[in-house]
Amino acid sequence: MTAKILDGNALAQKLRAGFKTRAEALAAQGARPGLAVVLVGENPASQVYVRNKVNACAQAGFHSEKICYPPDVSPQAVLDKIAELNADPAIHGILVQLPLPKHFDADAVLEAIAPEKDVDGFHAENVGALMQGQPRFIPCTPYGVMKFFEDAGIDLRGREAVVIGRSNIVGKPMAMLLLHAGATVTVCHSQTRDLLFHTRRADVLVAAIGRPRFVTAEMVKPGAVVIDVGINRLPGGKLCGDVDFEAVKEVASAITPVPGGVGPMTITMLLANTLEAAERTLGKM
Ligand code: NDP
């Protein structure tokens, strides 16, 4: 079997096609969608992510602001800026690029963002709303993954879904979304005793680990849908996922590549959340 490749670039393009029209309609009513991205420090990967997000905003006709701080900035200066952005009517979404330097309390920073502008969906209020099945903003990466299932017509009801990784950004919200979609969900992590036992019975396997080619073909049930969230940079500079793509595509029924899979969908869902935030300010939703 050779798996169907779930093309994140194509799906992102399809979803983004309508964004510009929605943005212009909002702009005509005085609410051009606006996203503020806060970057602290000089992490090269974070710089690339932030640049991509700002560029995506420009392409979709959004207003965007990039606020950069040196790595030794005081946390209070960042909190003050967030308070300012919370009150700024031109800004509908605020995103603080993670990870933050060690002298920051990342939770305190995320909690400082007004929940109605928290387009990453990381504020405790939004995490709670997601848990209750009434999400205000769905975290962008797992939201993008759900769009793959929707677009490919993959019904999750009654399926065995296994998520490897339990981070607040990917693993946990991913598990919650799969659960709400009717899957039976297992979340694995570094202390899971028999990972192979779990992965081999997964109809849907989501890898969010951060280890290059960690998921091998023998870990995958024939015919499974495999979603690779991982982004790893190999010594030569090439990107690769958490899944051994070449081997696993011969076993799976569908698989996302890296690059060109989940990555473009994450930014797309960030735009979608920002649009929704702007639309809500007009009482349209
Ligand atoms: P974290 O480092 O926060 O979480 C990694 C998870 O993997 C942890 O829960 C950890 O377990 C688990 N893990 C590590 N080693 C093993 C192992 N040997 N067996 C089983 N589980 C293991 O990473 P993130 O969730 O933030 O990101 C995961 C990956 O996804 C990264 O490659 C990241 O770059 C990528 N990413 C991609 C995005 C995209 O847009 N495509 C967006 C966000 C992230 P434990 O909790 O026990 O330590």
CSV table of N, CA, C and O in Angstrom, one decimal, residues 141 145 149 162-166 170-171 174 178 188 195 199 204-211 213-216 219-220 225-232 241-244 248 256 258 262:
chain,number,residue,atom,x,y,z
A,141,THR,N,-2.3,24.4,15.7
A,141,THR,CA,-1.7,23.2,15.1
A,141,THR,C,-2.7,22.1,15.2
A,141,THR,O,-3.0,21.5,14.1
A,145,VAL,N,-4.7,20.1,12.1
A,145,VAL,CA,-4.8,18.6,11.9
A,145,VAL,C,-6.2,18.2,11.7
A,145,VAL,O,-6.5,17.4,10.8
A,149,PHE,N,-8.6,15.9,8.5
A,149,PHE,CA,-9.6,14.8,8.6
A,149,PHE,C,-10.9,15.2,7.9
A,149,PHE,O,-11.5,14.5,7.1
A,162,VAL,N,-4.3,7.6,18.6
A,162,VAL,CA,-3.2,7.6,19.5
A,162,VAL,C,-2.4,8.9,19.2
A,162,VAL,O,-2.0,9.1,18.1
A,163,VAL,N,-2.2,9.7,20.3
A,163,VAL,CA,-1.4,10.9,20.1
A,163,VAL,C,-0.1,10.6,20.9
A,163,VAL,O,-0.1,10.3,22.1
A,164,ILE,N,1.1,10.8,20.2
A,164,ILE,CA,2.4,10.7,21.0
A,164,ILE,C,2.8,12.2,21.3
A,164,ILE,O,3.1,13.0,20.3
A,165,GLY,N,2.8,12.5,22.5
A,165,GLY,CA,3.2,13.9,23.0
A,165,GLY,C,2.0,14.4,23.8
A,165,GLY,O,0.9,14.2,23.4
A,166,ARG,N,2.4,15.1,24.9
A,166,ARG,CA,1.3,15.6,25.8
A,166,ARG,C,1.6,17.1,26.1
A,166,ARG,O,1.3,17.6,27.2
A,170,VAL,N,0.3,21.2,21.6
A,170,VAL,CA,-0.1,20.2,20.6
A,170,VAL,C,-0.8,19.0,21.2
A,170,VAL,O,-2.0,18.8,20.9
A,171,GLY,N,-0.1,18.2,21.9
A,171,GLY,CA,-0.6,16.9,22.4
A,171,GLY,C,-1.9,16.9,23.1
A,171,GLY,O,-2.9,16.3,22.7
A,174,MET,N,-4.8,18.4,21.0
A,174,MET,CA,-5.1,17.4,19.9
A,174,MET,C,-6.0,16.3,20.5
A,174,MET,O,-7.0,15.8,19.8
A,178,LEU,N,-9.8,15.2,19.2
A,178,LEU,CA,-10.1,13.9,18.7
A,178,LEU,C,-11.2,13.2,19.6
A,178,LEU,O,-12.1,12.6,19.0
A,188,CYS,N,0.2,9.2,24.6
A,188,CYS,CA,1.5,8.6,25.0
A,188,CYS,C,2.5,9.7,25.2
A,188,CYS,O,2.4,10.8,24.7
A,195,LEU,N,5.1,1.7,24.2
A,195,LEU,CA,4.6,2.6,23.1
A,195,LEU,C,4.1,1.8,21.9
A,195,LEU,O,3.1,2.1,21.3
A,199,THR,N,0.7,2.3,19.6
A,199,THR,CA,0.8,2.8,18.3
A,199,THR,C,0.3,1.8,17.3
A,199,THR,O,-0.4,2.1,16.3
A,204,VAL,N,-5.7,6.1,13.9
A,204,VAL,CA,-5.2,7.4,13.6
A,204,VAL,C,-4.0,7.7,14.6
A,204,VAL,O,-4.2,7.5,15.8
A,205,LEU,N,-2.9,8.0,14.0
A,205,LEU,CA,-1.7,8.2,14.8
A,205,LEU,C,-1.2,9.6,14.6
A,205,LEU,O,-0.9,10.0,13.5
A,206,VAL,N,-1.1,10.4,15.7
A,206,VAL,CA,-0.5,11.7,15.6
A,206,VAL,C,0.8,11.8,16.4
A,206,VAL,O,0.8,11.5,17.5
A,207,ALA,N,1.9,12.2,15.7
A,207,ALA,CA,3.2,12.2,16.3
A,207,ALA,C,3.6,13.7,16.5
A,207,ALA,O,3.7,14.5,15.6
A,208,ALA,N,3.7,14.0,17.8
A,208,ALA,CA,4.1,15.4,18.2
A,208,ALA,C,5.2,15.3,19.3
A,208,ALA,O,4.9,15.5,20.5
A,209,ILE,N,6.4,14.8,18.9
A,209,ILE,CA,7.4,14.4,19.8
A,209,ILE,C,8.6,15.4,19.8
A,209,ILE,O,9.2,15.7,20.8
A,210,GLY,N,9.0,15.7,18.5
A,210,GLY,CA,10.2,16.5,18.4
A,210,GLY,C,11.5,15.6,18.3
A,210,GLY,O,12.5,16.0,18.7
A,211,ARG,N,11.3,14.4,17.7
A,211,ARG,CA,12.5,13.6,17.5
A,211,ARG,C,12.4,13.1,16.0
A,211,ARG,O,11.5,12.4,15.6
A,213,ARG,N,12.3,11.2,12.7
A,213,ARG,CA,11.9,9.9,12.2
A,213,ARG,C,11.7,8.9,13.4
A,213,ARG,O,12.1,7.7,13.3
A,214,PHE,N,11.1,9.3,14.5
A,214,PHE,CA,10.9,8.5,15.6
A,214,PHE,C,9.9,7.3,15.3
A,214,PHE,O,10.1,6.2,15.8
A,215,VAL,N,8.9,7.7,14.6
A,215,VAL,CA,7.9,6.7,14.3
A,215,VAL,C,8.3,5.9,13.1
A,215,VAL,O,8.4,6.4,11.9
A,216,THR,N,8.5,4.6,13.3
A,216,THR,CA,9.0,3.7,12.2
A,216,THR,C,7.8,2.9,11.7
A,216,THR,O,6.7,2.9,12.3
A,219,MET,N,5.9,0.5,13.8
A,219,MET,CA,5.0,1.1,14.9
A,219,MET,C,3.6,1.4,14.4
A,219,MET,O,2.7,1.8,15.2
A,220,VAL,N,3.4,1.2,13.1
A,220,VAL,CA,2.2,1.7,12.5
A,220,VAL,C,1.3,0.5,12.0
A,220,VAL,O,1.8,-0.4,11.4
A,225,VAL,N,-4.1,6.2,9.5
A,225,VAL,CA,-3.9,7.6,9.1
A,225,VAL,C,-2.8,8.2,10.0
A,225,VAL,O,-2.9,8.1,11.2
A,226,VAL,N,-1.7,8.7,9.4
A,226,VAL,CA,-0.6,9.1,10.2
A,226,VAL,C,-0.3,10.6,10.0
A,226,VAL,O,-0.2,11.1,8.9
A,227,ILE,N,-0.4,11.4,11.1
A,227,ILE,CA,-0.2,12.8,11.0
A,227,ILE,C,1.1,13.1,11.7
A,227,ILE,O,1.3,12.8,12.9
A,228,ASP,N,2.0,13.8,11.0
A,228,ASP,CA,3.3,14.1,11.5
A,228,ASP,C,3.4,15.6,11.9
A,228,ASP,O,3.5,16.5,11.0
A,229,VAL,N,3.4,15.9,13.2
A,229,VAL,CA,3.4,17.3,13.6
A,229,VAL,C,4.9,17.8,13.7
A,229,VAL,O,5.2,19.0,13.6
A,230,GLY,N,5.8,16.9,13.9
A,230,GLY,CA,7.2,17.2,14.2
A,230,GLY,C,7.9,18.1,13.2
A,230,GLY,O,7.6,17.9,12.0
A,231,ILE,N,8.7,19.0,13.7
A,231,ILE,CA,9.6,19.7,12.8
A,231,ILE,C,10.9,19.7,13.4
A,231,ILE,O,11.2,20.2,14.5
A,232,ASN,N,11.8,18.9,12.7
A,232,ASN,CA,13.2,18.7,13.3
A,232,ASN,C,14.2,19.2,12.2
A,232,ASN,O,13.9,18.9,11.0
A,241,GLY,N,10.3,15.3,9.8
A,241,GLY,CA,9.3,15.2,10.8
A,241,GLY,C,9.7,14.1,11.9
A,241,GLY,O,10.8,13.7,11.9
A,242,ASP,N,8.7,13.8,12.6
A,242,ASP,CA,8.8,12.8,13.7
A,242,ASP,C,8.6,11.4,13.1
A,242,ASP,O,8.7,10.4,13.9
A,243,VAL,N,8.2,11.3,11.9
A,243,VAL,CA,7.8,10.0,11.3
A,243,VAL,C,8.8,9.7,10.2
A,243,VAL,O,9.2,10.6,9.4
A,244,ASP,N,9.1,8.4,10.1
A,244,ASP,CA,10.0,8.0,9.0
A,244,ASP,C,9.1,7.9,7.7
A,244,ASP,O,8.5,6.8,7.4
A,248,VAL,N,7.0,4.7,6.3
A,248,VAL,CA,5.6,4.6,6.9
A,248,VAL,C,4.6,4.8,5.8
A,248,VAL,O,3.5,4.3,5.8
A,256,THR,N,0.8,12.8,6.4
A,256,THR,CA,1.2,14.2,6.1
A,256,THR,C,2.7,14.2,5.9
A,256,THR,O,3.4,13.6,6.7
A,258,VAL,N,6.5,16.2,5.8
A,258,VAL,CA,7.2,17.3,6.4
A,258,VAL,C,8.5,17.6,5.6
A,258,VAL,O,9.3,16.7,5.4
A,262,VAL,N,1.6,19.6,8.2
A,262,VAL,CA,0.9,20.3,9.3
A,262,VAL,C,1.3,21.8,9.3
A,262,VAL,O,0.6,22.7,9.7
